[in-house]
Amino acid sequence: SKFIRPDAKRIMSVSSGNQILTTAFLNKDKSIVIVIMNDGNETKKFTLELNNKIANAQALAHSIQTIILTPIN
């Protein structure tokens, strides 16, 4: 991924859905990159939660998407 920078550290990400696969990385600039893959035949809704903040999103069928969270100074 062009968003996962050299020397990024893999961090924990948990997917409770059986057709949503995730991985996440922390870049040196403190941005977090989350890669989400839906290998199912239907659009799947999911929730991102980080530091007690929640965002709802969806992954289209057979899709891979990248979400970038940037730190607020």
Coordinates of N, CA and C in Angstrom, one line a residue:
S1 N 0.8 -1.2 0.0 CA 0.0 0.0 0.0 C 0.9 1.2 0.0
K2 N 0.5 2.2 -0.8 CA 1.3 3.4 -0.8 C 1.1 4.3 0.5
F3 N 0.1 3.9 1.3 CA -0.1 4.6 2.5 C 0.6 4.1 3.7
I4 N 1.0 2.8 3.7 CA 1.8 2.2 4.7 C 3.3 2.5 4.4
R5 N 3.8 3.4 5.2 CA 5.2 3.9 5.0 C 6.3 3.0 5.5
P6 N 7.5 3.1 4.9 CA 8.6 2.3 5.4 C 8.7 2.5 6.9
D7 N 9.1 1.4 7.6 CA 9.2 1.4 9.1 C 7.9 1.6 9.9
A8 N 6.8 1.4 9.2 CA 5.5 1.4 9.9 C 5.4 0.2 10.8
K9 N 4.7 0.3 11.9 CA 4.6 -0.8 12.8 C 3.2 -1.4 12.7
R10 N 3.1 -2.7 12.6 CA 1.7 -3.3 12.6 C 1.1 -3.2 14.0
I11 N -0.1 -2.8 14.0 CA -0.8 -2.7 15.3 C -2.1 -3.7 15.3
M12 N -2.6 -3.9 16.4 CA -3.7 -4.8 16.6 C -5.0 -4.2 15.9
S13 N -5.7 -5.1 15.2 CA -7.0 -4.8 14.6 C -7.8 -6.0 14.8
V14 N -9.1 -5.9 15.1 CA -9.9 -7.1 15.4 C -11.1 -6.9 14.5
S15 N -11.5 -8.0 13.8 CA -12.7 -8.0 13.0 C -13.6 -9.1 13.6
S16 N -14.8 -8.7 13.9 CA -15.8 -9.7 14.4 C -16.6 -10.3 13.4
G17 N -16.6 -9.8 12.2 CA -17.3 -10.3 11.1 C -16.5 -11.4 10.4
N18 N -17.2 -12.4 9.8 CA -16.5 -13.6 9.2 C -16.1 -13.3 7.8
Q19 N -16.6 -12.2 7.2 CA -16.1 -11.9 5.8 C -15.4 -10.6 5.7
I20 N -15.1 -10.0 6.8 CA -14.3 -8.7 6.8 C -13.0 -9.1 7.4
L21 N -11.9 -8.8 6.6 CA -10.6 -9.0 7.1 C -9.9 -7.7 7.2
T22 N -9.1 -7.5 8.3 CA -8.5 -6.2 8.5 C -7.0 -6.3 9.0
T23 N -6.3 -5.3 8.7 CA -4.9 -5.2 9.2 C -4.7 -3.7 9.4
A24 N -3.9 -3.3 10.4 CA -3.7 -1.9 10.7 C -2.2 -1.6 11.0
F25 N -1.8 -0.4 10.6 CA -0.4 0.0 10.8 C -0.3 1.4 11.4
L26 N 0.7 1.6 12.2 CA 1.0 3.0 12.7 C 2.3 3.5 12.0
N27 N 2.1 4.6 11.3 CA 3.2 5.2 10.6 C 4.0 6.0 11.6
K28 N 5.3 6.4 11.2 CA 6.1 7.2 12.0 C 5.5 8.6 12.3
D29 N 4.7 9.1 11.4 CA 4.0 10.4 11.5 C 2.8 10.3 12.4
K30 N 2.6 9.1 13.0 CA 1.4 8.8 14.0 C 0.1 8.6 13.2
S31 N 0.1 8.6 11.9 CA -1.1 8.3 11.2 C -1.3 6.8 11.3
I32 N -2.6 6.4 11.3 CA -3.0 5.0 11.4 C -3.6 4.6 10.0
V33 N -3.1 3.5 9.4 CA -3.7 3.0 8.2 C -4.3 1.7 8.4
I34 N -5.6 1.6 8.1 CA -6.4 0.4 8.2 C -6.8 -0.1 6.8
V35 N -6.5 -1.3 6.5 CA -6.8 -2.0 5.3 C -7.9 -3.0 5.6
I36 N -9.0 -2.8 4.8 CA -10.2 -3.7 5.1 C -10.6 -4.4 3.8
M37 N -10.8 -5.7 3.9 CA -11.2 -6.5 2.7 C -12.5 -7.2 3.0
N38 N -13.4 -7.1 2.1 CA -14.7 -7.9 2.2 C -14.6 -8.9 1.1
D39 N -14.4 -10.1 1.4 CA -14.4 -11.2 0.4 C -15.7 -11.8 0.2
G40 N -16.7 -11.3 0.7 CA -18.1 -11.8 0.6 C -18.8 -11.3 -0.7
N41 N -20.0 -11.8 -0.9 CA -20.8 -11.5 -2.0 C -21.8 -10.3 -1.8
E42 N -21.8 -9.8 -0.5 CA -22.7 -8.7 -0.2 C -21.9 -7.6 0.5
T43 N -22.5 -6.4 0.4 CA -21.9 -5.2 1.1 C -22.1 -5.5 2.6
K44 N -21.0 -5.2 3.4 CA -21.0 -5.4 4.8 C -20.9 -4.1 5.5
K45 N -21.7 -3.8 6.5 CA -21.6 -2.6 7.3 C -20.6 -3.0 8.5
F46 N -19.8 -2.0 8.9 CA -18.9 -2.3 10.0 C -18.7 -1.0 10.8
T47 N -18.2 -1.1 12.0 CA -17.9 0.0 12.9 C -16.4 0.0 13.2
L48 N -15.8 1.2 13.1 CA -14.5 1.4 13.6 C -14.5 2.0 15.0
E49 N -13.7 1.5 15.9 CA -13.7 2.1 17.2 C -12.2 2.3 17.6
L50 N -11.9 3.6 18.1 CA -10.6 3.9 18.5 C -10.7 5.0 19.5
N51 N -10.1 4.7 20.7 CA -10.1 5.7 21.8 C -11.5 6.2 22.1
N52 N -12.4 5.3 22.2 CA -13.8 5.6 22.6 C -14.5 6.4 21.6
K53 N -14.0 6.5 20.4 CA -14.7 7.2 19.3 C -15.1 6.1 18.3
I54 N -16.3 6.3 17.7 CA -16.9 5.3 16.8 C -17.2 5.9 15.5
A55 N -17.0 5.2 14.4 CA -17.4 5.6 13.1 C -18.0 4.4 12.4
N56 N -19.1 4.6 11.7 CA -19.8 3.6 10.9 C -19.4 3.7 9.5
A57 N -19.2 2.5 8.8 CA -18.8 2.5 7.4 C -19.3 1.2 6.8
Q58 N -19.0 1.1 5.5 CA -19.4 -0.2 4.8 C -18.3 -0.5 3.8
A59 N -18.3 -1.8 3.5 CA -17.3 -2.4 2.5 C -18.2 -3.1 1.5
L60 N -18.0 -2.6 0.2 CA -18.7 -3.3 -0.9 C -18.3 -4.7 -1.0
A61 N -19.1 -5.5 -1.7 CA -18.8 -6.9 -1.9 C -17.5 -7.0 -2.7
H62 N -16.6 -7.9 -2.4 CA -15.4 -8.2 -3.1 C -14.5 -6.9 -3.2
S63 N -14.4 -6.2 -2.1 CA -13.7 -4.9 -2.1 C -12.5 -4.9 -1.1
I64 N -11.5 -4.0 -1.4 CA -10.5 -3.7 -0.5 C -10.5 -2.2 -0.4
Q65 N -10.4 -1.7 0.8 CA -10.4 -0.3 1.0 C -9.4 0.1 2.1
T66 N -8.9 1.3 2.0 CA -7.9 1.8 2.9 C -8.5 3.0 3.6
I67 N -8.4 3.0 5.0 CA -8.8 4.1 5.8 C -7.6 4.7 6.5
I68 N -7.4 6.0 6.4 CA -6.3 6.7 7.0 C -6.8 7.6 8.1
L69 N -6.3 7.4 9.3 CA -6.6 8.3 10.4 C -5.4 9.1 10.7
T70 N -5.5 10.4 10.6 CA -4.4 11.3 10.9 C -4.5 12.0 12.2
P71 N -3.4 12.2 12.9 CA -3.5 12.8 14.3 C -3.9 14.2 14.2
I72 N -4.6 14.7 15.2 CA -4.9 16.1 15.3 C -4.0 16.7 16.3
N73 N -3.3 17.8 15.9 CA -2.3 18.5 16.7 C -3.0 19.4 17.7

